[in-house]
Amino acid sequence: MVFRKEGSYQYKKASVIVWNIVPDFTIQTNLFDNIDRDTLSRLSAAIDAINRKNGHNTIKVAVQGTTEKSWHLKCEHISKQYTTNLDDIIIVK
């Protein structure tokens, strides 16, 4: 929602977080699914415990990368953000 107040704009941002919709063991798989979910769950719990004890990203999974370079999205063809960015609001003349 955008409110105009004497030459300036004020807005309120809201979001909804949906959590625990289905139980953890409810997973849609295919006929040839051979992933050992119990082992992965124990591995994730161990990594989380180590990181809680020794600090964020003490250890991490290889797909998270090995460098501290931050990855960022290419934004060359991004669409306008009419609902969240006041500079992108359409002006009708």
mmCIF file of C-alpha atoms in Angstrom:
data_model
loop_
_atom_site.group_PDB
_atom_site.id
_atom_site.type_symbol
_atom_site.label_atom_id
_atom_site.label_comp_id
_atom_site.label_asym_id
_atom_site.label_seq_id
_atom_site.Cartn_x
_atom_site.Cartn_y
_atom_site.Cartn_z
ATOM 1 C CA MET A 1 0.000 0.000 0.000
ATOM 2 C CA VAL A 2 1.282 3.438 -0.852
ATOM 3 C CA PHE A 3 0.165 6.498 1.037
ATOM 4 C CA ARG A 4 0.942 10.020 -0.079
ATOM 5 C CA LYS A 5 1.593 12.510 2.681
ATOM 6 C CA GLU A 6 2.409 16.102 1.723
ATOM 7 C CA GLY A 7 5.005 15.585 -1.009
ATOM 8 C CA SER A 8 6.512 12.372 0.298
ATOM 9 C CA TYR A 9 5.525 8.745 0.022
ATOM 10 C CA GLN A 10 5.082 6.372 2.918
ATOM 11 C CA TYR A 11 4.381 2.697 2.432
ATOM 12 C CA LYS A 12 3.831 -0.447 4.430
ATOM 13 C CA LYS A 13 5.156 -3.767 3.218
ATOM 14 C CA ALA A 14 3.580 -7.034 4.302
ATOM 15 C CA SER A 15 4.269 -10.694 3.601
ATOM 16 C CA VAL A 16 2.949 -14.098 4.531
ATOM 17 C CA ILE A 17 5.135 -17.066 5.459
ATOM 18 C CA VAL A 18 3.603 -20.508 5.074
ATOM 19 C CA TRP A 19 5.296 -23.119 7.242
ATOM 20 C CA ASN A 20 4.766 -26.843 7.852
ATOM 21 C CA ILE A 21 2.014 -27.344 5.298
ATOM 22 C CA VAL A 22 2.804 -31.035 4.938
ATOM 23 C CA PRO A 23 4.804 -33.407 7.121
ATOM 24 C CA ASP A 24 8.532 -33.766 6.339
ATOM 25 C CA PHE A 25 8.107 -37.379 5.285
ATOM 26 C CA THR A 26 5.535 -36.506 2.603
ATOM 27 C CA ILE A 27 7.629 -36.276 -0.553
ATOM 28 C CA GLN A 28 6.475 -36.695 -4.130
ATOM 29 C CA THR A 29 9.001 -38.916 -5.879
ATOM 30 C CA ASN A 30 9.291 -40.735 -9.149
ATOM 31 C CA LEU A 31 9.503 -44.466 -9.804
ATOM 32 C CA PHE A 32 13.304 -44.478 -9.963
ATOM 33 C CA ASP A 33 13.975 -42.236 -6.931
ATOM 34 C CA ASN A 34 16.979 -43.652 -5.060
ATOM 35 C CA ILE A 35 17.876 -40.761 -2.730
ATOM 36 C CA ASP A 36 18.591 -41.788 0.865
ATOM 37 C CA ARG A 37 16.648 -39.053 2.621
ATOM 38 C CA ASP A 38 17.469 -40.293 6.132
ATOM 39 C CA THR A 39 21.200 -39.948 5.486
ATOM 40 C CA LEU A 40 20.737 -36.497 3.947
ATOM 41 C CA SER A 41 18.627 -35.424 6.912
ATOM 42 C CA ARG A 42 21.298 -36.575 9.391
ATOM 43 C CA LEU A 43 24.019 -34.858 7.344
ATOM 44 C CA SER A 44 22.062 -31.581 7.300
ATOM 45 C CA ALA A 45 21.494 -31.806 11.053
ATOM 46 C CA ALA A 46 25.225 -32.393 11.637
ATOM 47 C CA ILE A 47 26.228 -29.448 9.416
ATOM 48 C CA ASP A 48 23.705 -27.193 11.183
ATOM 49 C CA ALA A 49 24.989 -28.260 14.611
ATOM 50 C CA ILE A 50 28.623 -27.562 13.646
ATOM 51 C CA ASN A 51 27.724 -24.179 12.174
ATOM 52 C CA ARG A 52 25.703 -23.220 15.259
ATOM 53 C CA LYS A 53 28.637 -24.134 17.507
ATOM 54 C CA ASN A 54 31.497 -22.687 15.422
ATOM 55 C CA GLY A 55 29.878 -19.859 13.450
ATOM 56 C CA HIS A 56 27.961 -19.315 10.230
ATOM 57 C CA ASN A 57 29.338 -21.199 7.183
ATOM 58 C CA THR A 58 32.108 -22.939 9.132
ATOM 59 C CA ILE A 59 31.358 -25.882 6.894
ATOM 60 C CA LYS A 60 29.072 -25.914 3.918
ATOM 61 C CA VAL A 61 27.931 -28.104 1.058
ATOM 62 C CA ALA A 62 30.062 -27.898 -2.120
ATOM 63 C CA VAL A 63 27.235 -26.442 -4.236
ATOM 64 C CA GLN A 64 27.326 -23.349 -2.013
ATOM 65 C CA GLY A 65 30.684 -22.457 -3.551
ATOM 66 C CA THR A 66 34.153 -22.111 -2.113
ATOM 67 C CA THR A 67 34.797 -18.394 -2.467
ATOM 68 C CA GLU A 68 33.344 -15.398 -0.688
ATOM 69 C CA LYS A 69 32.385 -13.744 -3.976
ATOM 70 C CA SER A 70 28.738 -12.888 -3.896
ATOM 71 C CA TRP A 71 26.677 -14.230 -6.758
ATOM 72 C CA HIS A 72 24.122 -11.874 -8.168
ATOM 73 C CA LEU A 73 21.353 -12.069 -10.711
ATOM 74 C CA LYS A 74 21.806 -10.612 -14.193
ATOM 75 C CA CYS A 75 19.294 -7.765 -14.414
ATOM 76 C CA GLU A 76 19.599 -6.649 -18.023
ATOM 77 C CA HIS A 77 16.013 -7.456 -18.976
ATOM 78 C CA ILE A 78 14.271 -7.108 -15.634
ATOM 79 C CA SER A 79 10.673 -5.971 -15.748
ATOM 80 C CA LYS A 80 9.455 -2.801 -14.092
ATOM 81 C CA GLN A 81 8.557 -3.049 -10.411
ATOM 82 C CA TYR A 82 5.354 -1.032 -10.395
ATOM 83 C CA THR A 83 4.160 -2.347 -7.035
ATOM 84 C CA THR A 84 7.403 -1.988 -5.061
ATOM 85 C CA ASN A 85 9.478 0.786 -6.636
ATOM 86 C CA LEU A 86 8.058 4.306 -6.819
ATOM 87 C CA ASP A 87 10.460 5.210 -9.648
ATOM 88 C CA ASP A 88 8.820 2.558 -11.883
ATOM 89 C CA ILE A 89 5.219 3.765 -11.475
ATOM 90 C CA ILE A 90 3.554 4.349 -14.835
ATOM 91 C CA ILE A 91 2.778 8.019 -15.484
ATOM 92 C CA VAL A 92 -0.254 8.645 -17.705
ATOM 93 C CA LYS A 93 -0.332 11.977 -19.506
#
